[in-house]
């Protein structure tokens, strides 16, 4: 591992940064989620997750539940389930319908075999020891339980990576600036099956490809600005780069009529 990738991993997994800045409320997470309003096809991700639990009865835990988007949907669609939300960031739990608790994915406060389904949605890349967290997920699940994870591909939103590097290069006076931080790289759609396969004999991957198309810069800039908690990792003035990116998007839309971003995320359904 290079010094740069080690620093990247440390920043993505730093609990103080996650709880105190990145997820001390739901503003930045909601900003990243909001970009998908402009995606086609439009996926109902909470609905897709709920479908995977159609045969589940009993206790369901959402680990790294964030702002509770999935818990809220399950409370509406499946009031029969006993739901629990866990997250390391107390601030983001404030608006989540309870019960909720502060907990770490690598040391779950749950009895062995006590859970009928576990969710780990767009969060395992934030865990310092991914195999330990996967082991904990397997430990707390009942023998016939199901675990649903989600993440993004290494090829997700490459246009935003290119936009950042071009804007950063312009700010620094270079042809190409340093790469922007990737949250999902440690547990991408390509890497996830190997991690999960250590504990689960059946891992089904459901890819969710799409294209986001916007006709104004704000959805793109709001999304990019939501990474402010990692501004010190970019090796470039953050606000200046965001301002330059806005100009580049405006120019692109003026020339082409729209700005398109290719997306690839997915869910992974895991059973023993």
PDB file of C-alpha atoms in Angstrom:
ATOM      1  CA  UNK A   1       0.000   0.000   0.000  1.00  0.00           C
ATOM      2  CA  UNK A   2       1.343   3.432  -0.942  1.00  0.00           C
ATOM      3  CA  UNK A   3       1.554   6.271   1.552  1.00  0.00           C
ATOM      4  CA  UNK A   4      -1.241   8.026  -0.332  1.00  0.00           C
ATOM      5  CA  UNK A   5      -3.608   5.048  -0.246  1.00  0.00           C
ATOM      6  CA  UNK A   6      -2.807   4.460   3.431  1.00  0.00           C
ATOM      7  CA  UNK A   7      -3.680   8.083   4.191  1.00  0.00           C
ATOM      8  CA  UNK A   8      -6.852   7.703   2.117  1.00  0.00           C
ATOM      9  CA  UNK A   9      -7.913   4.607   4.067  1.00  0.00           C
ATOM     10  CA  UNK A  10      -7.171   6.311   7.373  1.00  0.00           C
ATOM     11  CA  UNK A  11      -9.283   9.320   6.405  1.00  0.00           C
ATOM     12  CA  UNK A  12     -12.229   7.235   5.196  1.00  0.00           C
ATOM     13  CA  UNK A  13     -12.244   5.142   8.377  1.00  0.00           C
ATOM     14  CA  UNK A  14     -11.339   7.741  11.015  1.00  0.00           C
ATOM     15  CA  UNK A  15     -14.075   7.512  13.623  1.00  0.00           C
ATOM     16  CA  UNK A  16     -13.572  11.038  14.918  1.00  0.00           C
ATOM     17  CA  UNK A  17     -13.968  12.441  11.411  1.00  0.00           C
ATOM     18  CA  UNK A  18     -16.983  10.226  10.662  1.00  0.00           C
ATOM     19  CA  UNK A  19     -18.879  10.912  13.875  1.00  0.00           C
ATOM     20  CA  UNK A  20     -17.763  14.491  14.424  1.00  0.00           C
ATOM     21  CA  UNK A  21     -17.848  15.921  10.916  1.00  0.00           C
ATOM     22  CA  UNK A  22     -18.942  13.736   8.005  1.00  0.00           C
ATOM     23  CA  UNK A  23     -22.042  12.323   9.724  1.00  0.00           C
ATOM     24  CA  UNK A  24     -22.636  14.632  12.676  1.00  0.00           C
ATOM     25  CA  UNK A  25     -25.935  15.425  10.927  1.00  0.00           C
ATOM     26  CA  UNK A  26     -27.542  14.259   7.727  1.00  0.00           C
ATOM     27  CA  UNK A  27     -26.796  17.311   5.536  1.00  0.00           C
ATOM     28  CA  UNK A  28     -23.898  15.852   3.562  1.00  0.00           C
ATOM     29  CA  UNK A  29     -25.320  12.328   3.341  1.00  0.00           C
ATOM     30  CA  UNK A  30     -28.656  13.717   2.154  1.00  0.00           C
ATOM     31  CA  UNK A  31     -26.799  15.804  -0.440  1.00  0.00           C
ATOM     32  CA  UNK A  32     -25.120  12.703  -1.858  1.00  0.00           C
ATOM     33  CA  UNK A  33     -28.408  10.799  -1.844  1.00  0.00           C
ATOM     34  CA  UNK A  34     -30.213  13.671  -3.586  1.00  0.00           C
ATOM     35  CA  UNK A  35     -28.157  13.396  -6.786  1.00  0.00           C
ATOM     36  CA  UNK A  36     -30.026  10.200  -7.655  1.00  0.00           C
ATOM     37  CA  UNK A  37     -33.247  12.154  -8.258  1.00  0.00           C
ATOM     38  CA  UNK A  38     -31.886  12.787 -11.732  1.00  0.00           C
ATOM     39  CA  UNK A  39     -30.901   9.170 -12.464  1.00  0.00           C
ATOM     40  CA  UNK A  40     -32.502   7.014 -15.151  1.00  0.00           C
ATOM     41  CA  UNK A  41     -33.527   4.362 -14.608  1.00  0.00           C
ATOM     42  CA  UNK A  42     -34.643   5.483 -11.167  1.00  0.00           C
ATOM     43  CA  UNK A  43     -34.168   2.770  -8.548  1.00  0.00           C
ATOM     44  CA  UNK A  44     -36.200   2.541  -5.376  1.00  0.00           C
ATOM     45  CA  UNK A  45     -33.290   1.287  -3.287  1.00  0.00           C
ATOM     46  CA  UNK A  46     -35.213   1.092   0.017  1.00  0.00           C
ATOM     47  CA  UNK A  47     -37.922  -0.814  -1.844  1.00  0.00           C
ATOM     48  CA  UNK A  48     -35.386  -3.210  -3.361  1.00  0.00           C
ATOM     49  CA  UNK A  49     -33.955  -3.883   0.092  1.00  0.00           C
ATOM     50  CA  UNK A  50     -37.434  -4.403   1.529  1.00  0.00           C
ATOM     51  CA  UNK A  51     -38.139  -6.967  -1.221  1.00  0.00           C
ATOM     52  CA  UNK A  52     -35.131  -8.990  -0.090  1.00  0.00           C
ATOM     53  CA  UNK A  53     -36.696  -9.191   3.379  1.00  0.00           C
ATOM     54  CA  UNK A  54     -40.102 -10.361   2.148  1.00  0.00           C
ATOM     55  CA  UNK A  55     -39.633 -13.799   3.736  1.00  0.00           C
ATOM     56  CA  UNK A  56     -38.019 -12.462   6.911  1.00  0.00           C
ATOM     57  CA  UNK A  57     -39.880 -12.359  10.212  1.00  0.00           C
ATOM     58  CA  UNK A  58     -38.555 -11.142  13.515  1.00  0.00           C
ATOM     59  CA  UNK A  59     -35.576  -8.922  14.234  1.00  0.00           C
ATOM     60  CA  UNK A  60     -33.791  -6.751  11.648  1.00  0.00           C
ATOM     61  CA  UNK A  61     -30.778  -4.537  12.387  1.00  0.00           C
ATOM     62  CA  UNK A  62     -29.577  -1.733  10.113  1.00  0.00           C
ATOM     63  CA  UNK A  63     -25.882  -1.268  10.871  1.00  0.00           C
ATOM     64  CA  UNK A  64     -24.555   2.132   9.887  1.00  0.00           C
ATOM     65  CA  UNK A  65     -28.141   3.253   9.412  1.00  0.00           C
ATOM     66  CA  UNK A  66     -27.186   6.896   8.797  1.00  0.00           C
ATOM     67  CA  UNK A  67     -30.206   9.161   8.425  1.00  0.00           C
ATOM     68  CA  UNK A  68     -32.617   6.220   8.592  1.00  0.00           C
ATOM     69  CA  UNK A  69     -33.826   6.185   4.984  1.00  0.00           C
ATOM     70  CA  UNK A  70     -34.084   2.383   4.974  1.00  0.00           C
ATOM     71  CA  UNK A  71     -35.455   2.068   8.504  1.00  0.00           C
ATOM     72  CA  UNK A  72     -38.203   4.580   7.720  1.00  0.00           C
ATOM     73  CA  UNK A  73     -39.253   2.601   4.648  1.00  0.00           C
ATOM     74  CA  UNK A  74     -39.267  -0.698   6.524  1.00  0.00           C
ATOM     75  CA  UNK A  75     -41.348   0.839   9.324  1.00  0.00           C
ATOM     76  CA  UNK A  76     -43.927   1.818   6.697  1.00  0.00           C
ATOM     77  CA  UNK A  77     -43.869  -1.395   4.627  1.00  0.00           C
ATOM     78  CA  UNK A  78     -43.155  -3.972   7.352  1.00  0.00           C
ATOM     79  CA  UNK A  79     -44.575  -2.844  10.701  1.00  0.00           C
ATOM     80  CA  UNK A  80     -44.392  -6.492  11.798  1.00  0.00           C
ATOM     81  CA  UNK A  81     -40.584  -6.397  11.945  1.00  0.00           C
ATOM     82  CA  UNK A  82     -38.618  -5.621  15.104  1.00  0.00           C
ATOM     83  CA  UNK A  83     -36.231  -2.949  13.767  1.00  0.00           C
ATOM     84  CA  UNK A  84     -33.045  -1.580  15.330  1.00  0.00           C
ATOM     85  CA  UNK A  85     -30.786   1.117  13.890  1.00  0.00           C
ATOM     86  CA  UNK A  86     -27.108   1.317  14.806  1.00  0.00           C
ATOM     87  CA  UNK A  87     -24.518   3.939  13.840  1.00  0.00           C
ATOM     88  CA  UNK A  88     -21.234   5.270  15.221  1.00  0.00           C
ATOM     89  CA  UNK A  89     -22.363   8.893  14.744  1.00  0.00           C
ATOM     90  CA  UNK A  90     -24.796  10.076  17.441  1.00  0.00           C
ATOM     91  CA  UNK A  91     -25.600  13.265  15.540  1.00  0.00           C
ATOM     92  CA  UNK A  92     -27.077  11.544  12.514  1.00  0.00           C
ATOM     93  CA  UNK A  93     -29.341   9.341  14.653  1.00  0.00           C
ATOM     94  CA  UNK A  94     -31.320  12.310  15.989  1.00  0.00           C
ATOM     95  CA  UNK A  95     -33.992  12.121  13.295  1.00  0.00           C
ATOM     96  CA  UNK A  96     -34.126   8.339  12.905  1.00  0.00           C
ATOM     97  CA  UNK A  97     -37.267   6.608  14.210  1.00  0.00           C
ATOM     98  CA  UNK A  98     -36.190   4.482  17.186  1.00  0.00           C
ATOM     99  CA  UNK A  99     -35.061   2.329  18.680  1.00  0.00           C
ATOM    100  CA  UNK A 100     -31.527   3.339  17.720  1.00  0.00           C
ATOM    101  CA  UNK A 101     -28.157   3.076  19.429  1.00  0.00           C
ATOM    102  CA  UNK A 102     -24.554   4.138  18.957  1.00  0.00           C
ATOM    103  CA  UNK A 103     -22.467   1.081  18.111  1.00  0.00           C
ATOM    104  CA  UNK A 104     -19.428  -0.038  16.131  1.00  0.00           C
ATOM    105  CA  UNK A 105     -19.791  -2.593  13.321  1.00  0.00           C
ATOM    106  CA  UNK A 106     -16.659  -4.421  14.467  1.00  0.00           C
ATOM    107  CA  UNK A 107     -18.116  -5.068  17.948  1.00  0.00           C
ATOM    108  CA  UNK A 108     -21.890  -5.354  17.722  1.00  0.00           C
ATOM    109  CA  UNK A 109     -23.813  -5.257  21.017  1.00  0.00           C
ATOM    110  CA  UNK A 110     -25.984  -8.173  19.903  1.00  0.00           C
ATOM    111  CA  UNK A 111     -26.153 -11.801  20.945  1.00  0.00           C
ATOM    112  CA  UNK A 112     -24.883 -14.506  18.626  1.00  0.00           C
ATOM    113  CA  UNK A 113     -27.614 -15.751  16.289  1.00  0.00           C
ATOM    114  CA  UNK A 114     -30.127 -13.184  17.555  1.00  0.00           C
ATOM    115  CA  UNK A 115     -30.860 -11.367  14.275  1.00  0.00           C
ATOM    116  CA  UNK A 116     -33.013 -12.582  11.381  1.00  0.00           C
ATOM    117  CA  UNK A 117     -31.707 -10.030   8.863  1.00  0.00           C
ATOM    118  CA  UNK A 118     -28.891  -7.504   8.865  1.00  0.00           C
ATOM    119  CA  UNK A 119     -28.386  -4.497   6.619  1.00  0.00           C
ATOM    120  CA  UNK A 120     -24.979  -2.940   5.883  1.00  0.00           C
ATOM    121  CA  UNK A 121     -25.824  -0.355   3.242  1.00  0.00           C
ATOM    122  CA  UNK A 122     -23.131   1.912   1.823  1.00  0.00           C
ATOM    123  CA  UNK A 123     -21.130   1.743   5.044  1.00  0.00           C
ATOM    124  CA  UNK A 124     -18.650  -1.145   5.175  1.00  0.00           C
ATOM    125  CA  UNK A 125     -16.022   0.956   3.384  1.00  0.00           C
ATOM    126  CA  UNK A 126     -15.951   3.175   6.490  1.00  0.00           C
ATOM    127  CA  UNK A 127     -15.008   0.276   8.793  1.00  0.00           C
ATOM    128  CA  UNK A 128     -11.265   0.029   9.578  1.00  0.00           C
ATOM    129  CA  UNK A 129     -11.308  -3.789   9.717  1.00  0.00           C
ATOM    130  CA  UNK A 130     -13.775  -4.960   7.064  1.00  0.00           C
ATOM    131  CA  UNK A 131     -13.244  -8.734   7.647  1.00  0.00           C
ATOM    132  CA  UNK A 132     -13.909  -8.257  11.369  1.00  0.00           C
ATOM    133  CA  UNK A 133     -17.146  -6.384  10.618  1.00  0.00           C
ATOM    134  CA  UNK A 134     -18.265  -9.073   8.161  1.00  0.00           C
ATOM    135  CA  UNK A 135     -17.475 -11.659  10.832  1.00  0.00           C
ATOM    136  CA  UNK A 136     -19.644  -9.762  13.321  1.00  0.00           C
ATOM    137  CA  UNK A 137     -22.496  -9.614  10.819  1.00  0.00           C
ATOM    138  CA  UNK A 138     -22.267 -13.373  10.357  1.00  0.00           C
ATOM    139  CA  UNK A 139     -22.030 -13.945  14.123  1.00  0.00           C
ATOM    140  CA  UNK A 140     -25.216 -12.095  15.037  1.00  0.00           C
ATOM    141  CA  UNK A 141     -27.282 -13.611  12.202  1.00  0.00           C
ATOM    142  CA  UNK A 142     -29.427 -16.644  12.789  1.00  0.00           C
ATOM    143  CA  UNK A 143     -28.442 -19.689  10.744  1.00  0.00           C
ATOM    144  CA  UNK A 144     -31.047 -19.039   8.064  1.00  0.00           C
ATOM    145  CA  UNK A 145     -30.685 -15.246   8.244  1.00  0.00           C
ATOM    146  CA  UNK A 146     -29.967 -12.926   5.343  1.00  0.00           C
ATOM    147  CA  UNK A 147     -27.524 -10.046   5.127  1.00  0.00           C
ATOM    148  CA  UNK A 148     -27.933  -7.275   2.547  1.00  0.00           C
ATOM    149  CA  UNK A 149     -25.027  -4.968   1.770  1.00  0.00           C
ATOM    150  CA  UNK A 150     -24.678  -2.212  -0.805  1.00  0.00           C
ATOM    151  CA  UNK A 151     -21.879  -0.174  -2.333  1.00  0.00           C
ATOM    152  CA  UNK A 152     -20.699   1.477  -5.530  1.00  0.00           C
ATOM    153  CA  UNK A 153     -18.490   0.212  -8.336  1.00  0.00           C
ATOM    154  CA  UNK A 154     -14.939   1.369  -8.949  1.00  0.00           C
ATOM    155  CA  UNK A 155     -16.398   2.757 -12.213  1.00  0.00           C
ATOM    156  CA  UNK A 156     -19.153   4.752 -10.513  1.00  0.00           C
ATOM    157  CA  UNK A 157     -19.373   8.491 -11.348  1.00  0.00           C
ATOM    158  CA  UNK A 158     -16.045   8.605 -13.195  1.00  0.00           C
ATOM    159  CA  UNK A 159     -17.134  11.912 -14.747  1.00  0.00           C
ATOM    160  CA  UNK A 160     -17.066  13.534 -11.302  1.00  0.00           C
ATOM    161  CA  UNK A 161     -13.579  12.164 -10.666  1.00  0.00           C
ATOM    162  CA  UNK A 162     -12.439  13.655 -13.975  1.00  0.00           C
ATOM    163  CA  UNK A 163     -14.210  16.940 -13.224  1.00  0.00           C
ATOM    164  CA  UNK A 164     -12.464  17.216  -9.858  1.00  0.00           C
ATOM    165  CA  UNK A 165      -9.028  16.503 -11.318  1.00  0.00           C
ATOM    166  CA  UNK A 166      -9.517  19.020 -14.121  1.00  0.00           C
ATOM    167  CA  UNK A 167     -10.787  21.703 -11.732  1.00  0.00           C
ATOM    168  CA  UNK A 168      -7.997  20.999  -9.249  1.00  0.00           C
ATOM    169  CA  UNK A 169      -5.442  21.143 -12.054  1.00  0.00           C
ATOM    170  CA  UNK A 170      -6.755  24.530 -13.146  1.00  0.00           C
ATOM    171  CA  UNK A 171      -6.512  25.836  -9.574  1.00  0.00           C
ATOM    172  CA  UNK A 172      -2.953  24.527  -9.182  1.00  0.00           C
ATOM    173  CA  UNK A 173      -1.802  25.440 -12.667  1.00  0.00           C
ATOM    174  CA  UNK A 174      -1.372  21.807 -13.703  1.00  0.00           C
ATOM    175  CA  UNK A 175      -2.749  19.740 -16.548  1.00  0.00           C
ATOM    176  CA  UNK A 176      -4.373  17.419 -14.039  1.00  0.00           C
ATOM    177  CA  UNK A 177      -4.799  17.823 -10.310  1.00  0.00           C
ATOM    178  CA  UNK A 178      -4.771  15.146  -7.570  1.00  0.00           C
ATOM    179  CA  UNK A 179      -7.629  12.647  -7.435  1.00  0.00           C
ATOM    180  CA  UNK A 180     -10.617  13.303  -5.217  1.00  0.00           C
ATOM    181  CA  UNK A 181     -11.195  10.929  -2.337  1.00  0.00           C
ATOM    182  CA  UNK A 182     -13.276   7.816  -3.049  1.00  0.00           C
ATOM    183  CA  UNK A 183     -15.357   6.636  -0.112  1.00  0.00           C
ATOM    184  CA  UNK A 184     -16.340   3.260  -1.573  1.00  0.00           C
ATOM    185  CA  UNK A 185     -12.955   2.188  -2.981  1.00  0.00           C
ATOM    186  CA  UNK A 186     -12.061  -0.065  -0.010  1.00  0.00           C
ATOM    187  CA  UNK A 187     -15.305  -2.041  -0.350  1.00  0.00           C
ATOM    188  CA  UNK A 188     -16.337  -1.494  -3.945  1.00  0.00           C
ATOM    189  CA  UNK A 189     -18.786  -3.633  -5.894  1.00  0.00           C
ATOM    190  CA  UNK A 190     -15.782  -5.417  -7.396  1.00  0.00           C
ATOM    191  CA  UNK A 191     -14.059  -6.087  -4.040  1.00  0.00           C
ATOM    192  CA  UNK A 192     -17.118  -6.786  -1.883  1.00  0.00           C
ATOM    193  CA  UNK A 193     -17.865 -10.389  -2.940  1.00  0.00           C
ATOM    194  CA  UNK A 194     -14.429 -11.566  -1.769  1.00  0.00           C
ATOM    195  CA  UNK A 195     -14.870  -9.934   1.646  1.00  0.00           C
ATOM    196  CA  UNK A 196     -18.391 -11.292   2.071  1.00  0.00           C
ATOM    197  CA  UNK A 197     -17.496 -14.721   0.699  1.00  0.00           C
ATOM    198  CA  UNK A 198     -15.251 -15.337   3.701  1.00  0.00           C
ATOM    199  CA  UNK A 199     -18.363 -15.726   5.876  1.00  0.00           C
ATOM    200  CA  UNK A 200     -21.231 -16.387   3.460  1.00  0.00           C
ATOM    201  CA  UNK A 201     -21.329 -19.268   0.973  1.00  0.00           C
ATOM    202  CA  UNK A 202     -23.930 -17.542  -1.219  1.00  0.00           C
ATOM    203  CA  UNK A 203     -23.354 -13.954  -2.322  1.00  0.00           C
ATOM    204  CA  UNK A 204     -25.683 -12.653  -5.038  1.00  0.00           C
ATOM    205  CA  UNK A 205     -24.731  -9.358  -6.698  1.00  0.00           C
ATOM    206  CA  UNK A 206     -27.473  -7.187  -8.198  1.00  0.00           C
ATOM    207  CA  UNK A 207     -25.986  -4.378 -10.280  1.00  0.00           C
ATOM    208  CA  UNK A 208     -27.903  -1.103 -10.588  1.00  0.00           C
ATOM    209  CA  UNK A 209     -26.498   0.845 -13.552  1.00  0.00           C
ATOM    210  CA  UNK A 210     -27.842   4.204 -14.616  1.00  0.00           C
ATOM    211  CA  UNK A 211     -27.136   7.683 -15.906  1.00  0.00           C
ATOM    212  CA  UNK A 212     -27.664  10.921 -14.015  1.00  0.00           C
ATOM    213  CA  UNK A 213     -28.513  13.833 -16.312  1.00  0.00           C
ATOM    214  CA  UNK A 214     -28.761  17.395 -15.014  1.00  0.00           C
ATOM    215  CA  UNK A 215     -29.457  20.676 -16.772  1.00  0.00           C
ATOM    216  CA  UNK A 216     -28.091  22.960 -14.047  1.00  0.00           C
ATOM    217  CA  UNK A 217     -24.848  22.770 -12.055  1.00  0.00           C
ATOM    218  CA  UNK A 218     -26.304  22.750  -8.533  1.00  0.00           C
ATOM    219  CA  UNK A 219     -26.993  18.991  -8.130  1.00  0.00           C
ATOM    220  CA  UNK A 220     -23.414  18.203  -9.159  1.00  0.00           C
ATOM    221  CA  UNK A 221     -21.827  20.924  -7.040  1.00  0.00           C
ATOM    222  CA  UNK A 222     -23.953  20.069  -4.000  1.00  0.00           C
ATOM    223  CA  UNK A 223     -22.812  16.463  -4.299  1.00  0.00           C
ATOM    224  CA  UNK A 224     -19.133  17.399  -4.615  1.00  0.00           C
ATOM    225  CA  UNK A 225     -19.357  19.868  -1.720  1.00  0.00           C
ATOM    226  CA  UNK A 226     -20.747  17.094   0.525  1.00  0.00           C
ATOM    227  CA  UNK A 227     -17.188  15.725   0.743  1.00  0.00           C
ATOM    228  CA  UNK A 228     -16.049  18.731   2.769  1.00  0.00           C
ATOM    229  CA  UNK A 229     -15.271  16.535   5.794  1.00  0.00           C
ATOM    230  CA  UNK A 230     -12.352  15.188   3.739  1.00  0.00           C
ATOM    231  CA  UNK A 231     -11.265  18.563   2.325  1.00  0.00           C
ATOM    232  CA  UNK A 232      -7.826  18.229   3.916  1.00  0.00           C
ATOM    233  CA  UNK A 233      -7.233  15.016   1.955  1.00  0.00           C
ATOM    234  CA  UNK A 234      -7.506  16.613  -1.480  1.00  0.00           C
ATOM    235  CA  UNK A 235      -4.110  18.385  -1.530  1.00  0.00           C
ATOM    236  CA  UNK A 236      -5.806  21.348  -3.215  1.00  0.00           C
ATOM    237  CA  UNK A 237      -7.840  24.367  -2.001  1.00  0.00           C
ATOM    238  CA  UNK A 238     -11.276  22.809  -1.597  1.00  0.00           C
ATOM    239  CA  UNK A 239     -13.510  25.844  -2.107  1.00  0.00           C
ATOM    240  CA  UNK A 240     -11.497  27.123  -5.059  1.00  0.00           C
ATOM    241  CA  UNK A 241     -11.712  23.709  -6.711  1.00  0.00           C
ATOM    242  CA  UNK A 242     -15.469  23.552  -6.131  1.00  0.00           C
ATOM    243  CA  UNK A 243     -15.867  27.029  -7.666  1.00  0.00           C
ATOM    244  CA  UNK A 244     -13.811  26.023 -10.698  1.00  0.00           C
ATOM    245  CA  UNK A 245     -15.823  22.792 -11.061  1.00  0.00           C
ATOM    246  CA  UNK A 246     -19.039  24.848 -11.084  1.00  0.00           C
ATOM    247  CA  UNK A 247     -17.700  26.966 -13.939  1.00  0.00           C
ATOM    248  CA  UNK A 248     -16.690  23.882 -15.909  1.00  0.00           C
ATOM    249  CA  UNK A 249     -20.142  22.312 -15.473  1.00  0.00           C
ATOM    250  CA  UNK A 250     -21.863  25.542 -16.526  1.00  0.00           C
ATOM    251  CA  UNK A 251     -19.679  25.674 -19.639  1.00  0.00           C
ATOM    252  CA  UNK A 252     -20.389  22.020 -20.434  1.00  0.00           C
ATOM    253  CA  UNK A 253     -24.156  22.490 -20.111  1.00  0.00           C
ATOM    254  CA  UNK A 254     -23.999  25.598 -22.298  1.00  0.00           C
ATOM    255  CA  UNK A 255     -22.263  23.593 -25.034  1.00  0.00           C
ATOM    256  CA  UNK A 256     -24.131  20.276 -24.733  1.00  0.00           C
ATOM    257  CA  UNK A 257     -27.438  21.143 -23.065  1.00  0.00           C
ATOM    258  CA  UNK A 258     -26.905  18.753 -20.142  1.00  0.00           C
ATOM    259  CA  UNK A 259     -24.275  17.174 -17.901  1.00  0.00           C
ATOM    260  CA  UNK A 260     -24.323  13.367 -17.704  1.00  0.00           C
ATOM    261  CA  UNK A 261     -22.811  11.101 -15.045  1.00  0.00           C
ATOM    262  CA  UNK A 262     -22.666   7.324 -15.401  1.00  0.00           C
ATOM    263  CA  UNK A 263     -23.488   5.422 -12.218  1.00  0.00           C
ATOM    264  CA  UNK A 264     -22.993   1.853 -11.117  1.00  0.00           C
ATOM    265  CA  UNK A 265     -23.984   0.713  -7.677  1.00  0.00           C
ATOM    266  CA  UNK A 266     -25.440  -2.515  -6.406  1.00  0.00           C
ATOM    267  CA  UNK A 267     -26.739  -4.636  -3.590  1.00  0.00           C
ATOM    268  CA  UNK A 268     -25.295  -7.924  -2.375  1.00  0.00           C
ATOM    269  CA  UNK A 269     -27.566 -10.547  -0.829  1.00  0.00           C
ATOM    270  CA  UNK A 270     -25.677 -12.917   1.447  1.00  0.00           C
ATOM    271  CA  UNK A 271     -26.673 -16.235   2.959  1.00  0.00           C
ATOM    272  CA  UNK A 272     -24.771 -19.047   4.576  1.00  0.00           C
TER     273      UNK A 272
END
